[in-house]
């Protein structure tokens, strides 16, 4: 049996600093991992060349970055919706959308939202058959110069 003459130590309180660090790390992780926006579902029919017969006058909406045009006539969205209302018998009549002159996906979706908001339910997107003009494509990238390898040979 050993006796100690030292006075007993008080129990040491654990430091809260590491726990606060972990809480902040978890907070940052969940803030970065969460979604802040709402996902949007865009109902869209792609033309396949087959299907139901098209009836009525032509309803081709060209979507350009700065304007919309109906059958080749440029107009603002309100006039376009009014003109389409006169050309269609019901809201389920097909309206053909075509992106032109570098229109982005955002331009197409904005036009679709305008038309859907006006009550048109049958929107069909057709392609132009052209490749998009993209300056940053990988097949047109500048060649990468490489330095000498460990053996001194160039690839």
mmCIF file of N, CA and C in Angstrom, residues 48-153:
data_model
loop_
_atom_site.group_PDB
_atom_site.id
_atom_site.type_symbol
_atom_site.label_atom_id
_atom_site.label_comp_id
_atom_site.label_asym_id
_atom_site.label_seq_id
_atom_site.Cartn_x
_atom_site.Cartn_y
_atom_site.Cartn_z
ATOM 1 N N UNK A 48 -39.799 13.666 -84.293
ATOM 2 C CA UNK A 48 -39.153 12.445 -84.755
ATOM 3 C C UNK A 48 -39.437 12.193 -86.226
ATOM 4 N N UNK A 49 -40.222 13.051 -86.841
ATOM 5 C CA UNK A 49 -40.559 12.854 -88.243
ATOM 6 C C UNK A 49 -41.750 11.937 -88.426
ATOM 7 N N UNK A 50 -42.197 11.326 -87.366
ATOM 8 C CA UNK A 50 -43.361 10.441 -87.412
ATOM 9 C C UNK A 50 -44.376 10.948 -86.398
ATOM 10 N N UNK A 51 -45.563 10.420 -86.482
ATOM 11 C CA UNK A 51 -46.549 10.792 -85.475
ATOM 12 C C UNK A 51 -47.791 11.382 -86.103
ATOM 13 N N UNK A 52 -48.517 12.135 -85.289
ATOM 14 C CA UNK A 52 -49.782 12.672 -85.727
ATOM 15 C C UNK A 52 -49.598 13.749 -86.789
ATOM 16 N N UNK A 53 -50.631 13.896 -87.603
ATOM 17 C CA UNK A 53 -50.589 14.871 -88.691
ATOM 18 C C UNK A 53 -50.717 16.278 -88.132
ATOM 19 N N UNK A 54 -50.015 17.188 -88.750
ATOM 20 C CA UNK A 54 -50.035 18.593 -88.358
ATOM 21 C C UNK A 54 -51.188 19.260 -89.085
ATOM 22 N N UNK A 55 -51.999 20.017 -88.367
ATOM 23 C CA UNK A 55 -53.120 20.694 -89.020
ATOM 24 C C UNK A 55 -53.080 22.177 -88.686
ATOM 25 N N UNK A 56 -53.640 22.972 -89.577
ATOM 26 C CA UNK A 56 -53.705 24.408 -89.350
ATOM 27 C C UNK A 56 -52.557 25.143 -90.011
ATOM 28 N N UNK A 57 -52.523 26.444 -89.808
ATOM 29 C CA UNK A 57 -51.462 27.250 -90.412
ATOM 30 C C UNK A 57 -50.108 26.935 -89.752
ATOM 31 N N UNK A 58 -49.015 27.277 -90.431
ATOM 32 C CA UNK A 58 -47.704 27.015 -89.830
ATOM 33 C C UNK A 58 -47.508 27.863 -88.579
ATOM 34 N N UNK A 59 -46.947 27.220 -87.570
ATOM 35 C CA UNK A 59 -46.672 27.894 -86.296
ATOM 36 C C UNK A 59 -45.235 27.585 -85.898
ATOM 37 N N UNK A 60 -44.294 28.190 -86.599
ATOM 38 C CA UNK A 60 -42.869 27.980 -86.346
ATOM 39 C C UNK A 60 -42.311 29.193 -85.611
ATOM 40 N N UNK A 61 -41.844 28.975 -84.394
ATOM 41 C CA UNK A 61 -41.272 30.044 -83.578
ATOM 42 C C UNK A 61 -39.752 29.879 -83.603
ATOM 43 N N UNK A 62 -39.066 30.856 -84.201
ATOM 44 C CA UNK A 62 -37.602 30.877 -84.193
ATOM 45 C C UNK A 62 -37.143 31.639 -82.962
ATOM 46 N N UNK A 63 -36.265 31.019 -82.206
ATOM 47 C CA UNK A 63 -35.758 31.627 -80.979
ATOM 48 C C UNK A 63 -34.333 32.082 -81.248
ATOM 49 N N UNK A 64 -34.135 33.378 -81.190
ATOM 50 C CA UNK A 64 -32.806 33.973 -81.365
ATOM 51 C C UNK A 64 -32.400 34.625 -80.053
ATOM 52 N N UNK A 65 -31.102 34.899 -79.866
ATOM 53 C CA UNK A 65 -30.681 35.501 -78.588
ATOM 54 C C UNK A 65 -31.382 36.817 -78.257
ATOM 55 N N UNK A 66 -31.681 37.622 -79.268
ATOM 56 C CA UNK A 66 -32.275 38.926 -78.972
ATOM 57 C C UNK A 66 -33.763 39.009 -79.292
ATOM 58 N N UNK A 67 -34.299 38.135 -80.137
ATOM 59 C CA UNK A 67 -35.714 38.243 -80.517
ATOM 60 C C UNK A 67 -36.350 36.875 -80.690
ATOM 61 N N UNK A 68 -37.668 36.897 -80.773
ATOM 62 C CA UNK A 68 -38.466 35.741 -81.168
ATOM 63 C C UNK A 68 -39.133 36.088 -82.490
ATOM 64 N N UNK A 69 -39.324 35.100 -83.340
ATOM 65 C CA UNK A 69 -40.036 35.376 -84.588
ATOM 66 C C UNK A 69 -41.014 34.248 -84.863
ATOM 67 N N UNK A 70 -42.148 34.619 -85.412
ATOM 68 C CA UNK A 70 -43.186 33.666 -85.779
ATOM 69 C C UNK A 70 -43.262 33.620 -87.296
ATOM 70 N N UNK A 71 -42.961 32.453 -87.847
ATOM 71 C CA UNK A 71 -42.967 32.260 -89.302
ATOM 72 C C UNK A 71 -42.099 33.304 -90.012
ATOM 73 N N UNK A 72 -40.963 33.644 -89.403
ATOM 74 C CA UNK A 72 -40.017 34.557 -90.029
ATOM 75 C C UNK A 72 -40.234 36.028 -89.727
ATOM 76 N N UNK A 73 -41.264 36.369 -88.968
ATOM 77 C CA UNK A 73 -41.556 37.767 -88.647
ATOM 78 C C UNK A 73 -41.183 38.011 -87.180
ATOM 79 N N UNK A 74 -40.208 38.892 -86.948
ATOM 80 C CA UNK A 74 -39.754 39.182 -85.590
ATOM 81 C C UNK A 74 -40.824 39.958 -84.833
ATOM 82 N N UNK A 75 -41.025 39.580 -83.577
ATOM 83 C CA UNK A 75 -42.003 40.276 -82.734
ATOM 84 C C UNK A 75 -41.669 40.051 -81.271
ATOM 85 N N UNK A 76 -42.236 40.899 -80.417
ATOM 86 C CA UNK A 76 -42.005 40.758 -78.988
ATOM 87 C C UNK A 76 -42.867 39.614 -78.451
ATOM 88 N N UNK A 77 -42.556 39.100 -77.259
ATOM 89 C CA UNK A 77 -43.276 37.920 -76.748
ATOM 90 C C UNK A 77 -44.784 38.116 -76.605
ATOM 91 N N UNK A 78 -45.227 39.310 -76.215
ATOM 92 C CA UNK A 78 -46.666 39.527 -76.043
ATOM 93 C C UNK A 78 -47.398 39.438 -77.390
ATOM 94 N N UNK A 79 -46.813 40.053 -78.428
ATOM 95 C CA UNK A 79 -47.417 39.991 -79.756
ATOM 96 C C UNK A 79 -47.370 38.574 -80.304
ATOM 97 N N UNK A 80 -46.304 37.847 -80.008
ATOM 98 C CA UNK A 80 -46.183 36.455 -80.456
ATOM 99 C C UNK A 80 -47.280 35.598 -79.847
ATOM 100 N N UNK A 81 -47.520 35.773 -78.559
ATOM 101 C CA UNK A 81 -48.560 34.991 -77.886
ATOM 102 C C UNK A 81 -49.939 35.347 -78.430
ATOM 103 N N UNK A 82 -50.181 36.635 -78.673
ATOM 104 C CA UNK A 82 -51.472 37.044 -79.236
ATOM 105 C C UNK A 82 -51.669 36.467 -80.642
ATOM 106 N N UNK A 83 -50.628 36.505 -81.449
ATOM 107 C CA UNK A 83 -50.718 35.974 -82.815
ATOM 108 C C UNK A 83 -50.923 34.465 -82.802
ATOM 109 N N UNK A 84 -50.221 33.762 -81.912
ATOM 110 C CA UNK A 84 -50.405 32.310 -81.808
ATOM 111 C C UNK A 84 -51.811 31.971 -81.330
ATOM 112 N N UNK A 85 -52.369 32.805 -80.456
ATOM 113 C CA UNK A 85 -53.740 32.583 -79.997
ATOM 114 C C UNK A 85 -54.738 32.657 -81.139
ATOM 115 N N UNK A 86 -54.490 33.542 -82.107
ATOM 116 C CA UNK A 86 -55.378 33.645 -83.269
ATOM 117 C C UNK A 86 -55.164 32.492 -84.244
ATOM 118 N N UNK A 87 -53.932 31.946 -84.301
ATOM 119 C CA UNK A 87 -53.612 30.895 -85.272
ATOM 120 C C UNK A 87 -54.015 29.500 -84.804
ATOM 121 N N UNK A 88 -54.237 29.327 -83.511
ATOM 122 C CA UNK A 88 -54.543 27.994 -82.989
ATOM 123 C C UNK A 88 -56.030 27.869 -82.699
ATOM 124 N N UNK A 89 -56.525 26.642 -82.850
ATOM 125 C CA UNK A 89 -57.923 26.361 -82.531
ATOM 126 C C UNK A 89 -58.072 26.023 -81.049
ATOM 127 N N UNK A 90 -57.065 25.365 -80.480
ATOM 128 C CA UNK A 90 -57.083 25.033 -79.055
ATOM 129 C C UNK A 90 -55.660 25.158 -78.517
ATOM 130 N N UNK A 91 -55.556 25.129 -77.194
ATOM 131 C CA UNK A 91 -54.238 25.252 -76.576
ATOM 132 C C UNK A 91 -53.378 24.017 -76.797
ATOM 133 N N UNK A 92 -53.981 22.917 -77.257
ATOM 134 C CA UNK A 92 -53.248 21.673 -77.489
ATOM 135 C C UNK A 92 -52.685 21.588 -78.907
ATOM 136 N N UNK A 93 -52.911 22.613 -79.744
ATOM 137 C CA UNK A 93 -52.330 22.601 -81.088
ATOM 138 C C UNK A 93 -50.812 22.703 -80.992
ATOM 139 N N UNK A 94 -50.145 22.030 -81.905
ATOM 140 C CA UNK A 94 -48.690 21.968 -81.880
ATOM 141 C C UNK A 94 -48.057 23.297 -82.285
ATOM 142 N N UNK A 95 -47.070 23.724 -81.505
ATOM 143 C CA UNK A 95 -46.256 24.894 -81.823
ATOM 144 C C UNK A 95 -44.824 24.396 -81.927
ATOM 145 N N UNK A 96 -44.188 24.673 -83.044
ATOM 146 C CA UNK A 96 -42.839 24.185 -83.306
ATOM 147 C C UNK A 96 -41.828 25.262 -82.919
ATOM 148 N N UNK A 97 -40.866 24.903 -82.086
ATOM 149 C CA UNK A 97 -39.820 25.818 -81.635
ATOM 150 C C UNK A 97 -38.495 25.419 -82.275
ATOM 151 N N UNK A 98 -37.725 26.424 -82.684
ATOM 152 C CA UNK A 98 -36.422 26.157 -83.298
ATOM 153 C C UNK A 98 -35.433 27.217 -82.820
ATOM 154 N N UNK A 99 -34.313 26.768 -82.254
ATOM 155 C CA UNK A 99 -33.258 27.687 -81.808
ATOM 156 C C UNK A 99 -32.417 28.089 -83.020
ATOM 157 N N UNK A 100 -32.131 29.378 -83.134
ATOM 158 C CA UNK A 100 -31.379 29.894 -84.279
ATOM 159 C C UNK A 100 -30.289 30.849 -83.821
ATOM 160 N N UNK A 101 -29.280 31.018 -84.668
ATOM 161 C CA UNK A 101 -28.242 32.056 -84.521
ATOM 162 C C UNK A 101 -27.601 32.091 -83.140
ATOM 163 N N UNK A 102 -27.267 30.915 -82.614
ATOM 164 C CA UNK A 102 -26.546 30.869 -81.345
ATOM 165 C C UNK A 102 -27.405 31.045 -80.110
ATOM 166 N N UNK A 103 -28.693 30.795 -80.210
ATOM 167 C CA UNK A 103 -29.549 30.881 -79.027
ATOM 168 C C UNK A 103 -29.142 29.796 -78.038
ATOM 169 N N UNK A 104 -29.043 30.157 -76.783
ATOM 170 C CA UNK A 104 -28.635 29.211 -75.754
ATOM 171 C C UNK A 104 -29.837 28.441 -75.226
ATOM 172 N N UNK A 105 -29.560 27.458 -74.408
ATOM 173 C CA UNK A 105 -30.628 26.684 -73.794
ATOM 174 C C UNK A 105 -31.508 27.577 -72.922
ATOM 175 N N UNK A 106 -30.905 28.569 -72.289
ATOM 176 C CA UNK A 106 -31.690 29.479 -71.453
ATOM 177 C C UNK A 106 -32.699 30.263 -72.289
ATOM 178 N N UNK A 107 -32.315 30.679 -73.497
ATOM 179 C CA UNK A 107 -33.254 31.377 -74.376
ATOM 180 C C UNK A 107 -34.430 30.465 -74.732
ATOM 181 N N UNK A 108 -34.145 29.189 -75.030
ATOM 182 C CA UNK A 108 -35.203 28.241 -75.389
ATOM 183 C C UNK A 108 -36.134 28.016 -74.205
ATOM 184 N N UNK A 109 -35.571 27.805 -73.018
ATOM 185 C CA UNK A 109 -36.400 27.561 -71.836
ATOM 186 C C UNK A 109 -37.236 28.794 -71.501
ATOM 187 N N UNK A 110 -36.674 29.983 -71.641
ATOM 188 C CA UNK A 110 -37.442 31.210 -71.377
ATOM 189 C C UNK A 110 -38.618 31.338 -72.336
ATOM 190 N N UNK A 111 -38.395 31.050 -73.609
ATOM 191 C CA UNK A 111 -39.492 31.101 -74.581
ATOM 192 C C UNK A 111 -40.551 30.054 -74.255
ATOM 193 N N UNK A 112 -40.107 28.866 -73.844
ATOM 194 C CA UNK A 112 -41.066 27.819 -73.483
ATOM 195 C C UNK A 112 -41.884 28.219 -72.258
ATOM 196 N N UNK A 113 -41.251 28.874 -71.288
ATOM 197 C CA UNK A 113 -41.990 29.332 -70.110
ATOM 198 C C UNK A 113 -43.024 30.384 -70.487
ATOM 199 N N UNK A 114 -42.651 31.299 -71.386
ATOM 200 C CA UNK A 114 -43.609 32.325 -71.840
ATOM 201 C C UNK A 114 -44.820 31.656 -72.499
ATOM 202 N N UNK A 115 -44.562 30.700 -73.392
ATOM 203 C CA UNK A 115 -45.656 30.050 -74.115
ATOM 204 C C UNK A 115 -46.481 29.160 -73.185
ATOM 205 N N UNK A 116 -45.826 28.449 -72.279
ATOM 206 C CA UNK A 116 -46.565 27.602 -71.330
ATOM 207 C C UNK A 116 -47.398 28.463 -70.387
ATOM 208 N N UNK A 117 -46.852 29.606 -69.983
ATOM 209 C CA UNK A 117 -47.606 30.517 -69.126
ATOM 210 C C UNK A 117 -48.840 31.072 -69.809
ATOM 211 N N UNK A 118 -48.802 31.166 -71.144
ATOM 212 C CA UNK A 118 -49.958 31.652 -71.898
ATOM 213 C C UNK A 118 -50.970 30.535 -72.147
ATOM 214 N N UNK A 119 -50.633 29.295 -71.751
ATOM 215 C CA UNK A 119 -51.585 28.200 -71.868
ATOM 216 C C UNK A 119 -51.309 27.211 -72.975
ATOM 217 N N UNK A 120 -50.286 27.413 -73.773
ATOM 218 C CA UNK A 120 -49.991 26.473 -74.856
ATOM 219 C C UNK A 120 -49.315 25.243 -74.265
ATOM 220 N N UNK A 121 -49.877 24.071 -74.578
ATOM 221 C CA UNK A 121 -49.412 22.842 -73.931
ATOM 222 C C UNK A 121 -48.618 21.924 -74.837
ATOM 223 N N UNK A 122 -48.685 22.102 -76.130
ATOM 224 C CA UNK A 122 -48.022 21.180 -77.052
ATOM 225 C C UNK A 122 -46.885 21.896 -77.770
ATOM 226 N N UNK A 123 -45.719 21.914 -77.135
ATOM 227 C CA UNK A 123 -44.543 22.552 -77.706
ATOM 228 C C UNK A 123 -43.589 21.477 -78.198
ATOM 229 N N UNK A 124 -43.120 21.619 -79.426
ATOM 230 C CA UNK A 124 -42.201 20.659 -80.013
ATOM 231 C C UNK A 124 -40.919 21.378 -80.405
ATOM 232 N N UNK A 125 -39.787 20.824 -80.018
ATOM 233 C CA UNK A 125 -38.493 21.412 -80.322
ATOM 234 C C UNK A 125 -37.875 20.660 -81.483
ATOM 235 N N UNK A 126 -37.478 21.391 -82.519
ATOM 236 C CA UNK A 126 -36.817 20.781 -83.668
ATOM 237 C C UNK A 126 -35.395 21.293 -83.747
ATOM 238 N N UNK A 127 -34.515 20.480 -84.294
ATOM 239 C CA UNK A 127 -33.121 20.874 -84.474
ATOM 240 C C UNK A 127 -32.930 21.548 -85.818
ATOM 241 N N UNK A 128 -31.819 22.244 -85.942
ATOM 242 C CA UNK A 128 -31.523 22.933 -87.195
ATOM 243 C C UNK A 128 -30.606 22.110 -88.076
ATOM 244 N N UNK A 129 -30.019 21.038 -87.530
ATOM 245 C CA UNK A 129 -29.097 20.230 -88.315
ATOM 246 C C UNK A 129 -27.701 20.821 -88.358
ATOM 247 N N UNK A 130 -27.491 21.966 -87.692
ATOM 248 C CA UNK A 130 -26.187 22.607 -87.676
ATOM 249 C C UNK A 130 -25.483 22.274 -86.372
ATOM 250 N N UNK A 131 -24.175 22.174 -86.439
ATOM 251 C CA UNK A 131 -23.402 21.998 -85.213
ATOM 252 C C UNK A 131 -23.324 23.351 -84.515
ATOM 253 N N UNK A 132 -23.395 23.373 -83.198
ATOM 254 C CA UNK A 132 -23.317 24.659 -82.496
ATOM 255 C C UNK A 132 -21.952 25.289 -82.683
ATOM 256 N N UNK A 133 -21.949 26.596 -82.819
ATOM 257 C CA UNK A 133 -20.688 27.328 -82.977
ATOM 258 C C UNK A 133 -20.104 27.557 -81.591
ATOM 259 N N UNK A 134 -19.189 26.696 -81.203
ATOM 260 C CA UNK A 134 -18.581 26.765 -79.886
ATOM 261 C C UNK A 134 -17.082 26.899 -80.050
ATOM 262 N N UNK A 135 -16.555 28.027 -79.580
ATOM 263 C CA UNK A 135 -15.127 28.273 -79.769
ATOM 264 C C UNK A 135 -14.273 27.387 -78.890
ATOM 265 N N UNK A 136 -14.826 26.854 -77.818
ATOM 266 C CA UNK A 136 -14.021 26.103 -76.867
ATOM 267 C C UNK A 136 -14.127 24.604 -77.016
ATOM 268 N N UNK A 137 -14.399 24.106 -78.182
ATOM 269 C CA UNK A 137 -14.526 22.666 -78.358
ATOM 270 C C UNK A 137 -13.174 21.995 -78.230
ATOM 271 N N UNK A 138 -13.197 20.765 -77.765
ATOM 272 C CA UNK A 138 -11.950 20.050 -77.496
ATOM 273 C C UNK A 138 -11.206 19.707 -78.786
ATOM 274 N N UNK A 139 -11.951 19.437 -79.892
ATOM 275 C CA UNK A 139 -11.256 19.037 -81.115
ATOM 276 C C UNK A 139 -10.565 20.216 -81.796
ATOM 277 N N UNK A 140 -10.865 21.444 -81.377
ATOM 278 C CA UNK A 140 -10.217 22.604 -81.962
ATOM 279 C C UNK A 140 -9.234 23.261 -81.000
ATOM 280 N N UNK A 141 -8.950 22.578 -79.892
ATOM 281 C CA UNK A 141 -8.067 23.163 -78.894
ATOM 282 C C UNK A 141 -6.637 23.200 -79.415
ATOM 283 N N UNK A 142 -5.892 24.164 -78.918
ATOM 284 C CA UNK A 142 -4.497 24.287 -79.328
ATOM 285 C C UNK A 142 -3.709 23.103 -78.794
ATOM 286 N N UNK A 143 -2.721 22.618 -79.551
ATOM 287 C CA UNK A 143 -1.949 21.471 -79.076
ATOM 288 C C UNK A 143 -1.156 21.848 -77.831
ATOM 289 N N UNK A 144 -0.996 20.873 -76.972
ATOM 290 C CA UNK A 144 -0.271 21.082 -75.731
ATOM 291 C C UNK A 144 1.187 20.724 -75.966
ATOM 292 N N UNK A 145 2.072 21.653 -75.625
ATOM 293 C CA UNK A 145 3.495 21.369 -75.777
ATOM 294 C C UNK A 145 3.978 20.683 -74.517
ATOM 295 N N UNK A 146 4.762 19.661 -74.721
ATOM 296 C CA UNK A 146 5.288 18.912 -73.593
ATOM 297 C C UNK A 146 6.789 19.057 -73.547
ATOM 298 N N UNK A 147 7.292 19.077 -72.345
ATOM 299 C CA UNK A 147 8.727 19.173 -72.163
ATOM 300 C C UNK A 147 9.392 17.826 -72.328
ATOM 301 N N UNK A 148 10.674 17.796 -72.180
ATOM 302 C CA UNK A 148 11.417 16.544 -72.288
ATOM 303 C C UNK A 148 11.031 15.629 -71.144
ATOM 304 N N UNK A 149 10.909 14.368 -71.464
ATOM 305 C CA UNK A 149 10.603 13.360 -70.451
ATOM 306 C C UNK A 149 11.849 13.006 -69.688
ATOM 307 N N UNK A 150 11.739 12.043 -68.785
ATOM 308 C CA UNK A 150 12.890 11.670 -67.994
ATOM 309 C C UNK A 150 14.024 11.082 -68.842
ATOM 310 N N UNK A 151 13.676 10.465 -69.966
ATOM 311 C CA UNK A 151 14.703 9.887 -70.824
ATOM 312 C C UNK A 151 15.230 10.896 -71.821
ATOM 313 N N UNK A 152 14.646 12.078 -71.871
ATOM 314 C CA UNK A 152 15.097 13.103 -72.795
ATOM 315 C C UNK A 152 14.459 13.001 -74.169
ATOM 316 N N UNK A 153 13.487 12.103 -74.345
ATOM 317 C CA UNK A 153 12.839 11.938 -75.636
ATOM 318 C C UNK A 153 11.529 12.681 -75.632
#
